[in-house]
Tab-separated table of C-alpha atoms in Angstrom:
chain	number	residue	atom	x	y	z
A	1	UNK	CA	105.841	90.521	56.238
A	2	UNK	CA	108.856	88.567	55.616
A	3	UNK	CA	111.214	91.673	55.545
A	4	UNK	CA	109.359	92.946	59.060
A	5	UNK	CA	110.007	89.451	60.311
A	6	UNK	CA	113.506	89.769	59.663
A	7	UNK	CA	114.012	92.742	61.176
A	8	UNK	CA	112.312	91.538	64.503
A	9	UNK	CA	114.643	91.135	68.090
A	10	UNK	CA	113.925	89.324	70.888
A	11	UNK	CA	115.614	89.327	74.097
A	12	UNK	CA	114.788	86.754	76.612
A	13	UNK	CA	117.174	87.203	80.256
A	14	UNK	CA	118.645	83.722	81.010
A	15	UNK	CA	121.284	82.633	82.945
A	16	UNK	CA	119.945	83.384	85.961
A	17	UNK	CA	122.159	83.320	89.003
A	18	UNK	CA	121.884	83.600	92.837
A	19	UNK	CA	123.945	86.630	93.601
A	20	UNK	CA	125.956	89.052	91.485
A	21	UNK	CA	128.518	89.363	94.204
A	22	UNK	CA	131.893	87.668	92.580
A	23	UNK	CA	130.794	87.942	89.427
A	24	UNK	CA	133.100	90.336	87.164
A	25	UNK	CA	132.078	93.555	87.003
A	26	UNK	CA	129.000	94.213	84.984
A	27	UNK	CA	129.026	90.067	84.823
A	28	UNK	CA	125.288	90.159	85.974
A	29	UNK	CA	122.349	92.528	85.690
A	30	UNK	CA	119.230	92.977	87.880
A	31	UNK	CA	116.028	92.393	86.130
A	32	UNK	CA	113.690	95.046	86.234
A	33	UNK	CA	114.372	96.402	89.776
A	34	UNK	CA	113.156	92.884	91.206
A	35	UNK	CA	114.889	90.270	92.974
A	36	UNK	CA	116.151	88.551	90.077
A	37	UNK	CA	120.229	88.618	88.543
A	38	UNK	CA	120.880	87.375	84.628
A	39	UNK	CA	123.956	87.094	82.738
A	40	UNK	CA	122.963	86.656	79.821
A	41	UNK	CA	120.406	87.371	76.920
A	42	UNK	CA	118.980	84.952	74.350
A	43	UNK	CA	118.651	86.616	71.060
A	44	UNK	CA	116.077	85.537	68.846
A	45	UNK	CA	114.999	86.644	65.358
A	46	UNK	CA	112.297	85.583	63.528
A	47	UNK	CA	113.226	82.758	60.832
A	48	UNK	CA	116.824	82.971	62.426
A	49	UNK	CA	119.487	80.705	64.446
A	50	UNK	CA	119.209	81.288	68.466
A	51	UNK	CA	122.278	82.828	70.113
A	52	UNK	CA	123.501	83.667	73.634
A	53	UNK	CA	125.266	86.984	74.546
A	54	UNK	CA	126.898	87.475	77.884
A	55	UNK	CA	125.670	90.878	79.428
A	56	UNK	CA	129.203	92.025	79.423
A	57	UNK	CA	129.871	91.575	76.510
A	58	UNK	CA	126.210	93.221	74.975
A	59	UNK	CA	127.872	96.378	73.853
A	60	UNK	CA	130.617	94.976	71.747
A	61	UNK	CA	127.873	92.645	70.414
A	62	UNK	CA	125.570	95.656	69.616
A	63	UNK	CA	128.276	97.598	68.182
A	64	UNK	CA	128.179	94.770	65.525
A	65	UNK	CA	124.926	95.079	64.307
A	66	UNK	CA	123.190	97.189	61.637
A	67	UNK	CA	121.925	100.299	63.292
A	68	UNK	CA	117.814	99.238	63.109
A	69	UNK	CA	119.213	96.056	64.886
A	70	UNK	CA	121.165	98.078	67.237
A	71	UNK	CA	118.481	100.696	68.305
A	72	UNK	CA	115.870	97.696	68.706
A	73	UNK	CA	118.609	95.953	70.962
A	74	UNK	CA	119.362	99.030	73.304
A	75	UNK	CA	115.365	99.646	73.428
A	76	UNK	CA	114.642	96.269	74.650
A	77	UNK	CA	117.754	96.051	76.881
A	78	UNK	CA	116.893	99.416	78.576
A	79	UNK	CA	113.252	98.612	78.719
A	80	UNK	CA	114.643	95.015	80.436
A	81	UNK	CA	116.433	96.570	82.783
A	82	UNK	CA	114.789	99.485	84.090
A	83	UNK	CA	112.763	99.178	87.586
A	84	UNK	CA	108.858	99.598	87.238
A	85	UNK	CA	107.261	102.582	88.701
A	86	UNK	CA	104.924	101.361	91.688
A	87	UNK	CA	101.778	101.877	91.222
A	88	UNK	CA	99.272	104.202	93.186
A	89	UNK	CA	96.389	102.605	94.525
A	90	UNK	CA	94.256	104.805	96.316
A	91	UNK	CA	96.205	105.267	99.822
A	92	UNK	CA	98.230	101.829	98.820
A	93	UNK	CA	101.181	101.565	96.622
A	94	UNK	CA	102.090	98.664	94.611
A	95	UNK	CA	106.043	98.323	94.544
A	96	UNK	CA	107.365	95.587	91.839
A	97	UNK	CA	110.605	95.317	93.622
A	98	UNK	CA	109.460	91.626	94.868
A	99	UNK	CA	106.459	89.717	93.721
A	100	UNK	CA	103.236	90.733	94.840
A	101	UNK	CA	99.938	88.339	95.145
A	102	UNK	CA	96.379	89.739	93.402
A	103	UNK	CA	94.025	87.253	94.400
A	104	UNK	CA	90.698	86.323	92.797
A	105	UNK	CA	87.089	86.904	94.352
A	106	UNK	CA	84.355	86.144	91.953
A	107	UNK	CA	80.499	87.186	92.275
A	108	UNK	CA	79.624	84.716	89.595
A	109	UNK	CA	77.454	81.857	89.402
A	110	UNK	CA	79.634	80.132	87.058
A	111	UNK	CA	83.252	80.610	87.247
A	112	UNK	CA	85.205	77.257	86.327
A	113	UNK	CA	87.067	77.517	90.401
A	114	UNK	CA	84.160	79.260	92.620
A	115	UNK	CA	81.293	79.850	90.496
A	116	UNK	CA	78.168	80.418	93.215
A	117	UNK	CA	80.277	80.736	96.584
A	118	UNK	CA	79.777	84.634	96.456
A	119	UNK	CA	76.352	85.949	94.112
A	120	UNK	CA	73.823	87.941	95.921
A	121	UNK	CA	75.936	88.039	98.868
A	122	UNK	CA	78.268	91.443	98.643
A	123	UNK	CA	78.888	91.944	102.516
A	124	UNK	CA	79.963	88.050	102.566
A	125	UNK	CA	81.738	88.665	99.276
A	126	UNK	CA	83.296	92.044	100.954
A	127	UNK	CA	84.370	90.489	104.167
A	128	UNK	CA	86.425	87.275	102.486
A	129	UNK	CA	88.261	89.858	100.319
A	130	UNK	CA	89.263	91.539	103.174
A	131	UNK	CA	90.573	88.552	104.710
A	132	UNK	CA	92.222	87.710	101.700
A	133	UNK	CA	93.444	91.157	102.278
A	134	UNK	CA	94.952	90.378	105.752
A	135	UNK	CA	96.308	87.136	104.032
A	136	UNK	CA	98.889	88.954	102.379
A	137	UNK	CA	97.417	89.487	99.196
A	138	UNK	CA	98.352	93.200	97.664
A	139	UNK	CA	94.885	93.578	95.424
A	140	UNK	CA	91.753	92.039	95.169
A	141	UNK	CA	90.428	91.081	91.489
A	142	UNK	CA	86.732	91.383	91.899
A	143	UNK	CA	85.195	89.713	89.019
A	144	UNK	CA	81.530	89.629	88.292
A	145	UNK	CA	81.637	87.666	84.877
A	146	UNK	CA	82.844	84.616	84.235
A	147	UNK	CA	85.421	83.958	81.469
A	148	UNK	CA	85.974	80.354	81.257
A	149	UNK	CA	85.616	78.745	77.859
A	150	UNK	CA	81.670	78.281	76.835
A	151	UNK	CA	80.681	81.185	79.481
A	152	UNK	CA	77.815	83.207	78.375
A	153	UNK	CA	78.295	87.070	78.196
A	154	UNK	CA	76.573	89.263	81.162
A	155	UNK	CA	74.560	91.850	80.790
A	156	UNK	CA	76.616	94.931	81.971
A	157	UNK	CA	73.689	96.032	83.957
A	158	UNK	CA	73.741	92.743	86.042
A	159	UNK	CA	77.391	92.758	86.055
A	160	UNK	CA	77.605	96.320	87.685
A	161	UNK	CA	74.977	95.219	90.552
A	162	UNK	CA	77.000	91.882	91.377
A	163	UNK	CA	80.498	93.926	91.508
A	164	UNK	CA	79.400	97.270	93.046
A	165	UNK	CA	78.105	96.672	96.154
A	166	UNK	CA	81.258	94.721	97.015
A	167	UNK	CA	83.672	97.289	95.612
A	168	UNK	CA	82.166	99.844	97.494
A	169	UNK	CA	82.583	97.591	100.874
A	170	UNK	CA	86.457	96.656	99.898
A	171	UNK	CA	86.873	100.255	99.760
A	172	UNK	CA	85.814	101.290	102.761
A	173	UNK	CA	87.645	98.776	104.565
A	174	UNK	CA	90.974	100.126	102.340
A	175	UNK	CA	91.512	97.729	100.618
A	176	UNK	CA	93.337	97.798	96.678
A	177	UNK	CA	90.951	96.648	94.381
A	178	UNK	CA	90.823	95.695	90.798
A	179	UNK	CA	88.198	94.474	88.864
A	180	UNK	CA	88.458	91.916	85.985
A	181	UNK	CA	86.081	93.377	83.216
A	182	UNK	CA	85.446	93.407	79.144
A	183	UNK	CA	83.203	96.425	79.737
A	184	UNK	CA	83.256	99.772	79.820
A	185	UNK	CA	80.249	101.067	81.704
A	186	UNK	CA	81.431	98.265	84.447
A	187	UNK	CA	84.955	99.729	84.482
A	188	UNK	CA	83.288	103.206	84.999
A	189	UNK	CA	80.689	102.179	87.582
A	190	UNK	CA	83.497	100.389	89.675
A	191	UNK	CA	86.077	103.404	89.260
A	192	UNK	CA	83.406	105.374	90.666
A	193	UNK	CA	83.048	103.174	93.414
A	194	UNK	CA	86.420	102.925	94.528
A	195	UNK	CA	88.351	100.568	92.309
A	196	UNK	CA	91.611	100.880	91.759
A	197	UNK	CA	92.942	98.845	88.508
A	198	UNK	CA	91.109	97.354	85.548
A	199	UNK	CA	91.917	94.030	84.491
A	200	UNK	CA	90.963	93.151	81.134
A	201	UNK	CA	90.656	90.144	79.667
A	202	UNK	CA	90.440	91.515	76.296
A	203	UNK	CA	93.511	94.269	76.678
A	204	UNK	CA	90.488	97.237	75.970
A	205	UNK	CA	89.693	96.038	72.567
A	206	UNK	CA	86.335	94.145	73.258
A	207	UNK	CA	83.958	97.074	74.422
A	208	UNK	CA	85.007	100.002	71.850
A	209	UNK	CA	84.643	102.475	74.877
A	210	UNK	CA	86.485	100.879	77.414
A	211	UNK	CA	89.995	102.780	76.477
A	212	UNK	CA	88.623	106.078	76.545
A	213	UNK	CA	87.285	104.849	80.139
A	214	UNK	CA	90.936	103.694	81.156
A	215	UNK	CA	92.187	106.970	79.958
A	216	UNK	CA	89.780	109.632	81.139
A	217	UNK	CA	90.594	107.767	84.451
A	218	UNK	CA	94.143	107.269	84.844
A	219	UNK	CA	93.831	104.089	86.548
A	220	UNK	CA	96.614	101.499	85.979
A	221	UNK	CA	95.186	98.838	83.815
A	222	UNK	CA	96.395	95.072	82.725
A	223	UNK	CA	96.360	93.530	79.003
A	224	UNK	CA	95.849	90.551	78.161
A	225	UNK	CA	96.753	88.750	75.510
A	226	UNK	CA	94.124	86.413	73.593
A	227	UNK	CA	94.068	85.717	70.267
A	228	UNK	CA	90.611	87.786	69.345
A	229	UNK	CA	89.250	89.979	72.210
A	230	UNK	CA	86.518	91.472	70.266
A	231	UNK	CA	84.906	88.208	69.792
A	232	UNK	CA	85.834	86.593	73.248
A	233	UNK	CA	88.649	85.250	75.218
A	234	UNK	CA	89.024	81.943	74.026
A	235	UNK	CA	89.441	81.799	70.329
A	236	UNK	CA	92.249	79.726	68.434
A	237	UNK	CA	95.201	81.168	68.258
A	238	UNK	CA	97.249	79.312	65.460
A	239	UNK	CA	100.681	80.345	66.350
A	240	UNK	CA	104.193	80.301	64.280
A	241	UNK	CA	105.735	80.642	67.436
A	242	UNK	CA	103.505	81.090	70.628
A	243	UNK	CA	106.139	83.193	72.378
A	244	UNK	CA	107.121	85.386	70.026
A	245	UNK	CA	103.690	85.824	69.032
A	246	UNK	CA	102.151	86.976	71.867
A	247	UNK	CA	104.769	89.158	72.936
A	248	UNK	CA	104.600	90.663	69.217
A	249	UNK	CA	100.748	91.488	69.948
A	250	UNK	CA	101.202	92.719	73.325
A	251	UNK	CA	104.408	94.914	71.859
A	252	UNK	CA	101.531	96.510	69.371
A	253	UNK	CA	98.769	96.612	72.420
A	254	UNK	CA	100.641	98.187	74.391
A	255	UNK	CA	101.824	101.472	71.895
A	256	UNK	CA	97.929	101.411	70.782
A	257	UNK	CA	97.372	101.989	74.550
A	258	UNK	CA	99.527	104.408	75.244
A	259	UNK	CA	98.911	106.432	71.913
A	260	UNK	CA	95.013	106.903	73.197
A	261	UNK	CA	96.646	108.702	76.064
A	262	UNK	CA	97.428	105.961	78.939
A	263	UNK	CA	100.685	106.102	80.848
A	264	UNK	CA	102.505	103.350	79.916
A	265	UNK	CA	104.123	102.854	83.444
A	266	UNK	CA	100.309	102.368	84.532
A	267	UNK	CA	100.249	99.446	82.239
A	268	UNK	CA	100.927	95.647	83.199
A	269	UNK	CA	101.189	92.762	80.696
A	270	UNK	CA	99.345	89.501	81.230
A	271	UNK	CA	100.289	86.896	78.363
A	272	UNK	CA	97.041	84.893	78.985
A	273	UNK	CA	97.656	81.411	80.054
A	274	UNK	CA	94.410	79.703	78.925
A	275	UNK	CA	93.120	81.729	76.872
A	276	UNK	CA	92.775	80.570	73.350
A	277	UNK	CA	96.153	78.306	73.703
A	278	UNK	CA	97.271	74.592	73.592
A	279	UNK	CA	98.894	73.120	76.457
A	280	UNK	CA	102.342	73.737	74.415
A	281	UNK	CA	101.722	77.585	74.253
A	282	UNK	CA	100.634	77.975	78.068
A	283	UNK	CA	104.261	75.788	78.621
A	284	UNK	CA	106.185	77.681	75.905
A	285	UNK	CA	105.048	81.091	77.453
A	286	UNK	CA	105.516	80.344	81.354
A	287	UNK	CA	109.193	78.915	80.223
A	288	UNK	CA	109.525	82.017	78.365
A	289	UNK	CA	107.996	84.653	80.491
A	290	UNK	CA	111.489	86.917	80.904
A	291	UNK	CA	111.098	87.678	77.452
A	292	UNK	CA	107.829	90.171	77.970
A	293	UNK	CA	110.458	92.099	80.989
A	294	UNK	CA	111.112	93.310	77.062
A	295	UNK	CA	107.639	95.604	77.204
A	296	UNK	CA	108.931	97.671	80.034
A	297	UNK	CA	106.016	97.309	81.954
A	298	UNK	CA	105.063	95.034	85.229
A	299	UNK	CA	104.403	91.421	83.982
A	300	UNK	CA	101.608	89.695	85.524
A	301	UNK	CA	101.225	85.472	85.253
A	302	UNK	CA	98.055	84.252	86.166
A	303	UNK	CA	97.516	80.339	86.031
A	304	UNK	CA	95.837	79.272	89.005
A	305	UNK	CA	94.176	76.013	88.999
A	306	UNK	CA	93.797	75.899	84.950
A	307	UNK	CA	93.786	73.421	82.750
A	308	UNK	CA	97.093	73.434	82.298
A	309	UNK	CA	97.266	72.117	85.710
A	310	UNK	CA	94.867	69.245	85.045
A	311	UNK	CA	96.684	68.343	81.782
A	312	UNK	CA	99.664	67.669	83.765
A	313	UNK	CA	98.332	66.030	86.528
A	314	UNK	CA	95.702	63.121	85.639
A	315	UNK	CA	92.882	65.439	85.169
A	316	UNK	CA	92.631	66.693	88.905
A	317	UNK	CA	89.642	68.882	88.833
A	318	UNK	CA	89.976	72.452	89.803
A	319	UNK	CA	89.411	72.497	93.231
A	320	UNK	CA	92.457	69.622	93.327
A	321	UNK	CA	95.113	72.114	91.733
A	322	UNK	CA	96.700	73.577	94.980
A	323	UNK	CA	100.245	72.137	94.271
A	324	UNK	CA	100.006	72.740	90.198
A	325	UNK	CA	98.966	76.582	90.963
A	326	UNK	CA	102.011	76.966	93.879
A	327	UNK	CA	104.210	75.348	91.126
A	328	UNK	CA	102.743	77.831	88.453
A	329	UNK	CA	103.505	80.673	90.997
A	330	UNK	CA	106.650	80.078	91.729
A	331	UNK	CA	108.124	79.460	88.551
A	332	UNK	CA	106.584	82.545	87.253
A	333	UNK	CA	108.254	84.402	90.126
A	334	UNK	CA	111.692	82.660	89.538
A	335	UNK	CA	111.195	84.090	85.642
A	336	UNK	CA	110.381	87.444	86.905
A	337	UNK	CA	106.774	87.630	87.000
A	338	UNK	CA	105.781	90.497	89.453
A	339	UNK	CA	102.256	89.786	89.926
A	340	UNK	CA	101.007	86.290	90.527
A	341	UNK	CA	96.920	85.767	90.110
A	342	UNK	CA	95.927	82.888	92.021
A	343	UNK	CA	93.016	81.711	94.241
A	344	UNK	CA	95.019	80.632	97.165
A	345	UNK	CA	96.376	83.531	98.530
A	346	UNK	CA	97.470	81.962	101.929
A	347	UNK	CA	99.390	78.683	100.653
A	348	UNK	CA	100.885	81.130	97.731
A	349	UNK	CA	102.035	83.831	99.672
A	350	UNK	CA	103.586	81.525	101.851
A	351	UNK	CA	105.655	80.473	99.349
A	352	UNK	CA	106.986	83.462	97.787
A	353	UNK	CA	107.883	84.342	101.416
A	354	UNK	CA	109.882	81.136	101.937
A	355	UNK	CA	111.567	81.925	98.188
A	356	UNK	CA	112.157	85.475	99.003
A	357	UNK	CA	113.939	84.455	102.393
A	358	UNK	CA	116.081	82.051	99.814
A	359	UNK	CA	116.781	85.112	97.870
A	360	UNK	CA	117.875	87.390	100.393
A	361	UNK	CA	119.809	84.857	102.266
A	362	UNK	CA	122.071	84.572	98.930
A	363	UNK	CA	122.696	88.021	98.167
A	364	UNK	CA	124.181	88.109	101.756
A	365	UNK	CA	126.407	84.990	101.693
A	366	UNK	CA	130.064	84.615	102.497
């Protein structure tokens, strides 16, 4: 493990500026076909000294290295810098050239935000996520189990009659739809219904079917990291290095994933704020989130109203995390995040408009 260790390269985009315009030539680089200019990497190994390389000056520094080194460099680099395909949903397209808002509707009794607001009631359920919708958020994330830390597991049967009904009403009002499931014969049932995207907690390695589901499908689909999906989200994780450690089990999720036969430009990457991690880790991996741009897929950041929020704040309770979650938000949009899960679609879409407006107006100035 040592010798793998050694071999390991990170990449993390910093130095992020405004505006490439005045810059030298190949003095800045756009990160992943977003909004966002870098002009610089932070190279990490594992065990080893951090270093910064200018991006003009990343081929002489690669020509320097050993050739594994190299090739792992130019992989992550290209992978870094490549736009993300957008994403087909249904008659809807998801483009990751600015952030986009998935929003969460729950059908649960027991969810740690809205547990209760929505059961038995899909045409209620339906008609707020279509509002939500209208709001300006780009997908709905219809969940009909909760996954908050002492949560007991649903039935798939009852999870299927709380989610369809309402799936089947989103669609037919057009909107995008994803639904946040562990299960297979829930991921088929929705699919069926008109879902568009599967969001699993447990990256497809809690039900043994669900990848074969995900493939036989070719829906897009988002992983998430936690430290041991087949038992249950919230597990301790024990990191070396929380960063480095999730994105090395996301790096291996991800190549299981698309070995079974899933596109990997259908696949997004959630690290998992929350789940099965300290408040150090949650920080560690929102300060660090530009490193996962190193997957080459979409990168989605979803910390609204979590504890993370609390810990920070004098234990405000969950419906008293607006301002941590627009925080959380934004500074996972400002590290390239291009999908923001949050419960307050209005406040946080208003936001991201205001820091796109920011954006623009830079890239045009004098």
């Amino acid at each position: 493990m040592a010798a793998r260790d050694a071999a390991l390269m990170y990449l993390r985009p910093v130095r992020f500026v405004d505006t490439p315009v005045g810059l030298p030539d190949g003095g800045a680089l756009r990160l992943a076909g977003g909004m966002l200019w870098f002009a610089a990497y932070e190279v990490r190994e594992r065990g080893g000294a951090r270093s910064v390389v200018p991006v003009e000056a990343f081929e002489p520094w690669v020509a320097s290295l050993s050739p594994a080194k190299a090739e792992r460099a130019r992989l992550l680099h290209r992978r870094i810098t490549s736009p993300r395909t957008p994403l087909m949903l249904g008659d809807r397209v998801l483009r990751f050239d600015q952030p986009q808002v998935m929003v969460i509707l729950n059908v649960t009794p027991d969810s740690f935000s809205d547990g209760g607001r929505h059961v038995d009631d899909p045409a209620g359920a339906a008609a707020v996520g279509v509002a939500m919708a209208a709001a300006g958020a780009a997908l709905i994330d219809l969940g009909g189990e909760s996954t908050r830390p002492g949560a007991a597991t649903v039935w798939e049967g009852d999870e299927i009659a709380r989610v369809v009904p309402v799936v089947e009403r989103l669609a037919a009002a057009g909107v995008a739809i994803s639904v946040d499931t562990r299960k297979a014969a829930v991921m088929a049932a929705t699919l069926a219904a008109g879902a568009h995207l599967v969001n699993d907690v447990a990256a497809l390695a809690y039900d043994p079917r669900a990848l074969d589901v995900v493939a036989a499908s070719g829906c897009p689909v988002v992983l998430m990291h936690s430290p041991a999906p087949a038992q249950g989200p919230h597990g301790c994780g024990g990191y070396r290095d929380p960063l480095l450690d999730v994105f090395d089990w996301l790096e291996a999720r991800v190549e299981a994933v698309v070995a079974a036969g899933v596109d990997r430009a259908k696949i997004v990457v959630d690290p998992g704020i929350g789940f099965g991690k300290a408040l150090s880790d949650n920080l560690a991996l929102v300060n660090g989130l530009a490193l996962f741009h190193g997957l080459g897929c979409p990168v989605m950041l979803g910390a609204s109203r979590k504890r993370i929020i609390g810990a920070l704040s004098n234990e405000a309770p969950a419906d008293q995390r607006l301002g941590g979650s627009v925080a959380l938000a934004l500074a996972g949009v400002e590290r390239g995040a291009q999908i923001v899960r949050v419960h307050d679609v209005a406040e946080t879409v208003q936001a991201i408009r205001v820091w796109r407006g920011l954006r623009d107006a830079a890239l045009v100035a004098p």
